[in-house]
Structures are given as structure tokens and as C-alpha cells.
């Protein structure tokens, strides 16, 4: 197995999970952050081939990939710098703070022939991976209607910018459910969203908010995503889905012991909390970086998710549905 060298940018909540996953995938990791936490991670993972570096330049020098785990408004500059050096990009969600930045990253990567792998970890959560298999195997028949919910503690002060431009929860946490809906049912042509919560920028930790979006897919499916920021860390994150078609219903709640059901009956132990989705995700990206198959999501999936969630923010702030162009149609 070829030794990979990865530059991890950021040393916060999510970087720690990615670090463990890169080490499990057999990579050497150098970490760069602006807050001294890179050095703390090096101490914690002493002996595992982890080192801290003082600049982005040093981080990118000679590595196979950069993994961007810094705040969302830093993603564009770091991704473009890496792409200009031919370094493959793994990037936390959302790929960028707005559609223009996401398009810039994807355009530059295509031109340079550099892969961009968006770290939408929920596609790797066992219950969602199994849901995708069941839908692809045709268990639902036709005419699908889906509902996805996520509730969890508002994470960081910088994620709470609940404004028309940034969208707050609509462009941050809601991206998870939107990405699953897009993965299952494809292109979205109509977005209608609603938001309730603080409208401050930045929102303090503990901000409560709830947002919802209804997506009309080009193929005729209808999805609703509900996202909620809870004001306290307890209870921990809870996810549910309820997906129906003419052939049946598939349901899941991360609090259930039986974990996933198909039309009333258990369908195995595919719980949200199986192998860490970060471990599965980084393993799949590492395999692709070593010349293996293309991972289950690439740059265009990240761009689609940013387009849909930004449309949701516009819809919530104008009170009107937003139409998105069908792929291949004249602009
Ligand atoms: N997949 C998920 O479920 C999930 C959950 C939380 C966060 N995220 C995403 O992960 C990213 C990071 O979030 P977090 O909660 O870990 O943040 P955090 O605030 O805990 O940590 C951010 C880190 O980035 C560093 N940093 C900031 N600017 C930098 C720069 N220019 N160069 C280098 N380092 C820099 C900081 O020093 C800090 O170490 C965000 O894009 C967020 O949306 C994803």
C-alpha cells in the first residue's frame, strides 16, 4: 500500500475526526492551524507520524492531498492554492461559502486535472448508505416522497451567520439532508424554504434555529429536509428519515435499537452509529488517491449541494420558491 502524505488544515472539532481517519487509512499527516491546536493534536497522537507545520506553504509542499477542515469562509483560498500546485483536495462541507466560490474551485480543479473530494460524511453513515442501496435496488417503486431530519447543537460562533447571504443553518447543517436527497433522487428544479431563529451575525454558541426546505427533483420525487440547532449539547445529534414510494416505505431513527425498517419490518443493523462515517469516507478517498475507484462523491456533488442550499437561503429570505435550471437546459 503506497504511503500517502496529507496536509490537514485546521485542528478543531472536525479536523480531529479526520486526523484519526487518515491515520487509520495509513497516511502521514502534517497539520496547520492558526490557534495552537495543531501542536496539541501532535502531542496527543505522538508516535503516529503526525507533525505540525507553521504555514500553508509548508503544509502543501510535496503532499498527495490537502484536507481542508478550517472554517467555511477559508475553503476557497486554501483549495485554489492547493489546486494551483497540483495537490488533490479533500474539503469539509460546504465546499465554499457561496455558489460563485464553489464554481471557481470546481472550474480550477477541472482545468488543472486535480481531484476534489467533498467530505459529506453523512453519505458514509451506515443507515444512509443502506438507504441508498435499498432505493437503488428498487424497493420503493415509483413516486417517491421523502423526509429527512437532523437536530444537533449549534456548533461554532462562525457557523451561525443567519443572514440572507450566508443562510445560517440552511447552508450549514441542512446541507447534510440536502446532499442525501440529491444522492437518492438527483437534480433539483425547485426549492422552497422556511427559517425560524435568531438573525444575528455571528450567532453565539447555543443559538436555537430551525429551517426546512422542500425540494422538487427533476425526476418527480419530492423531498423535505428539516434541520434544527438545539440550544444545548444534550441530547446528542439525532437523525431520522421516512422515504415512501408506491412499493413501500423505509424509515430510520438514530434513537431506535432496530435501526432501519422497510415497510414495517427490520432490515438489518445499519445504524447511524456503526463504523464512524469519517473513517469510511477518508478510507474511500485514500483508495482513490492511491489510484483506486472514484469515490461515491466528487466535486460536482459539492457544487450541487451549495447551489441547492444557497437557493434555500434565498427562498427563506424572500418567502418565494426558487427555480433551478435543469441540467443541460439553456441558461
Ligand atoms: N461534517 C460535519 O458534520 C461537520 C461538523 C462540523 C463542522 N464541519 C465543517 O468543518 C469545517 C471546520 O469546522 P470546525 O467545527 O472543526 O471548526 P473549529 O472552529 O473547531 O476549528 C477551526 C480550525 O481551523 C483553523 N483555521 C482557521 N482559519 C485557518 C486558516 N486560514 N488556515 C489554517 N487554519 C485555520 C483554526 O485555527 C481551528 O484550528 C467547517 O467547514 C464546517 O462547516 C463539518
Coordinates of C-alpha atoms and ligand atoms in Angstrom, one line a residue:
X1 CA 0.0 0.0 0.0
X2 CA 1.5 3.3 -1.1
X3 CA 2.3 5.7 1.8
X4 CA 0.2 8.9 1.5
X5 CA 1.1 12.2 2.9
X6 CA -1.7 14.6 3.7
X7 CA -1.9 18.2 4.9
X8 CA -4.7 18.8 7.4
X9 CA -5.7 22.4 7.6
X10 CA -7.4 23.3 10.8
X11 CA -7.2 21.5 14.1
X12 CA -10.7 21.9 15.5
X13 CA -13.7 19.7 16.1
X14 CA -13.8 18.1 12.7
X15 CA -10.1 18.0 12.0
X16 CA -9.6 15.7 14.9
X17 CA -12.0 13.2 13.4
X18 CA -10.4 13.4 10.0
X19 CA -6.9 13.0 11.6
X20 CA -7.9 9.7 13.2
X21 CA -9.4 8.6 9.9
X22 CA -6.3 9.5 7.9
X23 CA -4.1 7.6 10.3
X24 CA -6.4 4.6 10.1
X25 CA -6.0 4.8 6.3
X26 CA -2.3 4.6 6.6
X27 CA -1.4 8.2 5.9
X28 CA 1.3 10.5 7.3
X29 CA -0.3 13.8 8.4
X30 CA 1.1 17.3 8.8
X31 CA -1.3 19.8 10.4
X32 CA -1.5 23.6 10.1
X33 CA -3.8 25.7 12.2
X34 CA -3.9 29.3 13.5
X35 CA -4.7 28.6 17.1
X36 CA -2.1 26.3 18.6
X37 CA -4.4 23.3 18.4
X38 CA -2.2 21.6 15.7
X39 CA 0.5 21.3 18.3
X40 CA -1.9 19.8 20.8
X41 CA -3.0 17.1 18.3
X42 CA 0.6 16.3 17.6
X43 CA 1.2 15.7 21.3
X44 CA -1.9 13.6 21.6
X45 CA -1.0 11.5 18.5
X46 CA 2.7 11.3 19.4
X47 CA 4.4 8.4 17.5
X48 CA 1.8 8.1 14.7
X49 CA 3.7 10.2 12.1
X50 CA 1.9 13.5 12.8
X51 CA 3.7 16.8 12.7
X52 CA 2.6 20.5 13.0
X53 CA 3.8 23.0 10.4
X54 CA 3.7 26.8 10.6
X55 CA 2.3 27.8 7.2
X56 CA 0.1 26.7 4.4
X57 CA 3.1 26.7 2.1
X58 CA 4.9 24.2 4.3
X59 CA 1.8 22.1 4.6
X60 CA 1.3 21.8 0.9
X61 CA 4.9 21.1 0.0
X62 CA 5.1 17.7 -1.7
X63 CA 1.9 16.2 -0.2
X64 CA -0.5 14.0 -2.1
X65 CA -3.6 15.8 -0.7
X66 CA -4.8 18.6 1.4
X67 CA -7.8 18.1 3.7
X68 CA -9.5 21.4 4.4
X69 CA -11.1 21.4 7.9
X70 CA -10.9 25.1 8.6
X71 CA -13.9 27.5 8.8
X72 CA -16.0 27.6 5.6
X73 CA -15.0 31.1 4.6
X74 CA -11.4 30.0 4.3
X75 CA -12.1 27.0 1.9
X76 CA -11.9 28.9 -1.4
X77 CA -8.4 30.4 -0.9
X78 CA -6.9 27.2 0.5
X79 CA -8.4 25.0 -2.2
X80 CA -7.3 27.3 -5.0
X81 CA -3.8 27.4 -3.6
X82 CA -3.6 23.6 -3.4
X83 CA -5.1 23.2 -6.9
X84 CA -2.5 25.6 -8.4
X85 CA 0.2 23.3 -7.0
X86 CA -1.5 20.1 -8.3
X87 CA -2.4 18.9 -4.8
X88 CA -5.6 16.9 -4.6
X89 CA -8.3 18.4 -2.4
X90 CA -10.5 16.9 0.3
X91 CA -12.8 19.5 1.7
X92 CA -15.3 19.6 4.6
X93 CA -18.8 20.7 3.8
X94 CA -19.8 23.1 2.5
X95 CA -17.2 23.2 -0.3
X96 CA -17.4 27.0 -0.2
X97 CA -19.3 29.9 1.3
X98 CA -21.3 30.7 -1.9
X99 CA -22.0 29.4 -5.4
X100 CA -19.5 31.7 -7.1
X101 CA -16.7 30.4 -4.9
X102 CA -17.7 26.8 -5.3
X103 CA -17.8 27.2 -9.1
X104 CA -14.4 28.8 -9.0
X105 CA -12.9 25.8 -7.1
X106 CA -14.6 23.2 -9.4
X107 CA -13.6 25.1 -12.5
X108 CA -10.0 25.5 -11.4
X109 CA -9.8 21.8 -10.4
X110 CA -11.2 20.6 -13.8
X111 CA -8.8 22.8 -15.7
X112 CA -5.8 21.6 -13.7
X113 CA -7.0 17.9 -13.7
X114 CA -6.9 17.9 -9.9
X115 CA -9.5 15.8 -8.0
X116 CA -11.7 17.5 -5.4
X117 CA -13.4 15.1 -2.9
X118 CA -16.1 16.8 -0.8
X119 CA -16.3 15.3 2.7
X120 CA -20.1 14.9 3.0
X121 CA -19.7 12.3 5.8
X122 CA -23.4 11.5 6.0
X123 CA -23.3 9.5 2.7
X124 CA -20.9 7.2 4.6
X125 CA -23.2 6.8 7.8
X126 CA -24.3 3.2 7.6
X127 CA -28.1 3.9 7.8
X128 CA -27.8 6.4 4.8
X129 CA -25.5 4.1 2.8
X130 CA -28.0 1.3 3.3
X131 CA -31.0 3.6 2.4
X132 CA -29.2 4.4 -0.9
X133 CA -28.7 0.7 -1.7
X134 CA -32.4 -0.1 -0.9
X135 CA -33.6 2.7 -3.1
X136 CA -31.2 1.8 -5.9
X137 CA -32.4 -1.8 -5.7
X138 CA -35.9 -0.6 -6.4
X139 CA -37.5 -1.3 -3.0
X140 CA -39.6 1.8 -3.2
X141 CA -41.1 1.5 -6.7
X142 CA -42.1 4.9 -8.2
X143 CA -43.4 8.2 -6.9
X144 CA -41.0 8.9 -4.0
X145 CA -41.7 11.3 -1.2
X146 CA -39.0 11.7 1.5
X147 CA -38.4 13.5 4.8
X148 CA -35.0 13.8 6.4
X149 CA -34.4 15.4 9.8
X150 CA -31.3 16.4 11.7
X151 CA -31.2 18.0 15.2
X152 CA -27.9 18.9 16.9
X153 CA -26.2 21.5 19.0
X154 CA -25.3 24.8 17.2
X155 CA -21.6 24.1 16.6
X156 CA -19.4 27.2 16.4
X157 CA -19.9 31.0 16.6
X158 CA -18.8 31.4 13.0
X159 CA -21.4 28.9 11.7
X160 CA -24.3 31.0 12.9
X161 CA -24.3 33.8 10.4
X162 CA -28.1 33.7 9.8
X163 CA -28.3 36.3 7.0
X164 CA -29.8 36.2 3.6
X165 CA -26.3 35.8 2.1
X166 CA -24.9 33.1 4.3
X167 CA -28.1 31.3 5.2
X168 CA -27.0 30.1 8.7
X169 CA -28.4 26.6 9.3
X170 CA -29.9 26.5 5.8
X171 CA -26.4 26.4 4.2
X172 CA -24.6 24.7 7.0
X173 CA -26.3 21.8 8.9
X174 CA -29.1 21.5 6.3
X175 CA -26.6 20.6 3.6
X176 CA -26.4 17.1 5.0
X177 CA -30.0 16.2 4.3
X178 CA -30.0 18.1 1.0
X179 CA -27.0 16.0 -0.1
X180 CA -28.7 12.8 0.7
X181 CA -31.9 13.9 -1.2
X182 CA -29.7 14.8 -4.2
X183 CA -27.8 11.5 -3.9
X184 CA -31.0 9.5 -3.9
X185 CA -33.2 11.4 -6.3
X186 CA -30.9 13.6 -8.5
X187 CA -31.2 17.1 -9.8
X188 CA -33.4 19.6 -8.0
X189 CA -35.5 22.0 -10.1
X190 CA -37.5 23.9 -7.3
X191 CA -36.5 24.9 -3.8
X192 CA -38.9 26.3 -1.2
X193 CA -37.5 27.0 2.3
X194 CA -38.5 28.5 5.6
X195 CA -36.4 29.6 8.6
X196 CA -37.1 30.4 12.2
X197 CA -34.4 31.6 14.6
X198 CA -32.0 34.3 15.5
X199 CA -31.0 36.7 12.7
X200 CA -27.6 37.7 14.0
X201 CA -24.1 37.5 12.6
X202 CA -22.3 35.8 14.1
X203 CA -24.7 33.8 16.2
X204 CA -23.4 32.9 19.7
X205 CA -22.9 29.2 20.5
X206 CA -26.2 27.8 21.8
X207 CA -28.3 29.7 19.2
X208 CA -31.5 27.9 18.5
X209 CA -32.8 27.8 15.0
X210 CA -35.0 25.6 12.7
X211 CA -35.1 25.5 9.0
X212 CA -36.9 23.5 6.4
X213 CA -36.8 23.1 2.7
X214 CA -39.0 21.3 0.2
X215 CA -37.1 20.1 -2.9
X216 CA -38.8 19.1 -6.2
X217 CA -36.5 16.8 -8.1
X218 CA -36.3 16.7 -11.9
X219 CA -37.3 13.0 -11.9
X220 CA -40.5 13.8 -9.9
X221 CA -39.5 12.9 -6.4
X222 CA -40.3 15.3 -3.6
X223 CA -38.0 15.7 -0.5
X224 CA -38.3 17.7 2.7
X225 CA -35.3 18.4 4.9
X226 CA -35.8 19.7 8.4
X227 CA -32.7 21.0 10.3
X228 CA -32.6 22.1 13.9
X229 CA -29.9 23.7 16.0
X230 CA -30.6 22.8 19.6
X231 CA -29.6 25.3 22.3
X232 CA -27.7 22.7 24.5
X233 CA -25.4 19.8 23.6
X234 CA -27.8 17.3 25.1
X235 CA -29.4 15.2 23.7
X236 CA -26.7 14.4 21.1
X237 CA -27.3 14.6 17.4
X238 CA -30.5 12.8 16.2
X239 CA -31.3 12.0 12.6
X240 CA -34.4 10.4 11.0
X241 CA -35.7 9.6 7.6
X242 CA -39.0 8.5 6.2
X243 CA -39.0 7.6 2.5
X244 CA -42.1 6.3 0.7
X245 CA -42.9 5.1 -2.8
X246 CA -45.6 3.1 -4.5
X247 CA -43.6 -0.1 -3.5
X248 CA -43.1 0.6 0.2
X249 CA -41.6 2.8 3.0
X250 CA -38.1 2.9 4.5
X251 CA -37.8 4.5 7.9
X252 CA -35.0 5.1 10.4
X253 CA -34.4 7.0 13.6
X254 CA -30.9 7.1 15.2
X255 CA -32.6 6.5 18.6
X256 CA -34.1 3.2 17.6
X257 CA -32.5 -0.1 18.6
X258 CA -33.7 -1.8 15.4
X259 CA -32.1 0.9 13.4
X260 CA -33.8 0.7 9.9
X261 CA -37.1 -0.7 8.7
X262 CA -38.5 -1.4 5.3
X263 CA -42.3 -1.2 5.2
X264 CA -42.7 -2.1 8.9
X265 CA -40.1 -4.9 9.1
X266 CA -36.5 -4.6 10.4
X267 CA -33.9 -4.5 7.5
X268 CA -30.8 -5.4 9.4
X269 CA -28.5 -3.5 11.7
X270 CA -27.5 -0.5 9.7
X271 CA -27.4 2.1 12.5
X272 CA -26.2 5.6 12.2
X273 CA -23.5 4.8 14.7
X274 CA -21.8 1.9 13.0
X275 CA -18.2 2.5 11.9
X276 CA -17.5 6.2 12.1
X277 CA -18.6 7.7 8.7
X278 CA -15.3 9.7 8.8
X279 CA -13.3 6.5 8.8
X280 CA -15.2 5.1 5.8
X281 CA -15.1 8.4 4.0
X282 CA -11.4 9.0 4.3
X283 CA -10.6 5.3 3.5
X284 CA -12.6 5.7 0.2
X285 CA -10.8 9.0 -0.6
X286 CA -7.4 7.5 0.3
X287 CA -8.1 4.5 -2.0
X288 CA -8.9 6.9 -4.9
X289 CA -5.8 8.9 -4.2
X290 CA -3.8 5.6 -4.4
X291 CA -5.3 5.0 -7.9
X292 CA -8.4 3.1 -6.8
X293 CA -12.0 3.6 -8.0
X294 CA -13.6 7.1 -8.0
X295 CA -15.3 7.7 -4.6
X296 CA -19.1 8.0 -4.2
X297 CA -19.0 11.7 -4.4
X298 CA -16.9 14.2 -6.4
X299 CA -16.6 18.0 -7.0
X300 CA -19.9 18.3 -8.8
X301 CA -21.8 16.8 -5.9
X302 CA -20.4 19.5 -3.7
X303 CA -21.3 22.2 -6.2
X304 CA -24.9 20.9 -6.4
X305 CA -25.3 20.9 -2.6
X306 CA -24.0 24.5 -2.4
X307 CA -26.4 25.6 -5.2
X308 CA -29.4 24.0 -3.5
X309 CA -28.7 25.3 0.0
X310 CA -27.9 28.8 -1.3
X311 CA -31.3 28.7 -3.2
X312 CA -32.9 27.6 0.1
X313 CA -31.4 30.7 1.9
X314 CA -32.8 32.9 -0.9
X315 CA -36.2 31.3 -0.7
X316 CA -36.4 31.6 3.1
X317 CA -35.5 35.3 2.9
X318 CA -37.8 36.2 0.1
X319 CA -40.6 33.9 1.1
X320 CA -40.8 32.6 -2.5
X321 CA -39.8 29.3 -4.2
X322 CA -36.6 29.4 -6.2
X323 CA -36.4 27.6 -9.6
X324 CA -33.1 26.0 -10.5
X325 CA -32.2 25.3 -14.2
X326 CA -32.4 21.7 -15.3
X327 CA -29.0 20.3 -16.2
X328 CA -28.4 20.6 -19.9
X329 CA -31.1 23.2 -20.4
X330 CA -30.2 26.6 -21.9
X331 CA -29.3 29.1 -19.2
Ligands
LIG1 N1 -19.3 17.1 8.5 C1 -19.8 17.6 9.6 O1 -20.7 17.1 10.2 C2 -19.2 18.9 10.2 C3 -19.4 19.2 11.5 C4 -18.8 20.4 12.0 C5 -18.0 21.2 11.1 N2 -17.9 20.9 9.8 C6 -17.2 21.7 8.8 O2 -15.8 21.6 9.2 C7 -15.1 22.9 9.0 C8 -14.4 23.2 10.3 O3 -15.4 23.2 11.4 P1 -14.9 23.0 12.9 O4 -16.2 23.0 13.7 O5 -14.0 21.9 13.0 O6 -14.2 24.4 13.2 P2 -13.3 24.8 14.5 O7 -13.7 26.2 14.8 O8 -13.5 23.8 15.6 O9 -11.8 24.7 14.1 C9 -11.3 25.5 13.0 C10 -9.8 25.3 12.9 O10 -9.4 25.9 11.7 C11 -8.2 26.7 12.0 N3 -8.1 27.8 11.0 C12 -8.9 28.9 10.8 N4 -8.5 29.6 9.8 C13 -7.5 29.0 9.2 C14 -6.6 29.2 8.2 N5 -6.8 30.3 7.3 N6 -5.5 28.4 7.9 C15 -5.3 27.3 8.8 N7 -6.1 27.0 9.8 C16 -7.2 27.8 10.0 C17 -8.4 27.2 13.4 O11 -7.2 27.6 14.0 C18 -9.0 25.9 14.0 O12 -8.0 25.1 14.4 C19 -16.2 23.8 8.5 O13 -16.2 24.0 7.1 C20 -17.5 23.2 9.0 O14 -18.7 23.5 8.2 C21 -18.5 19.7 9.3

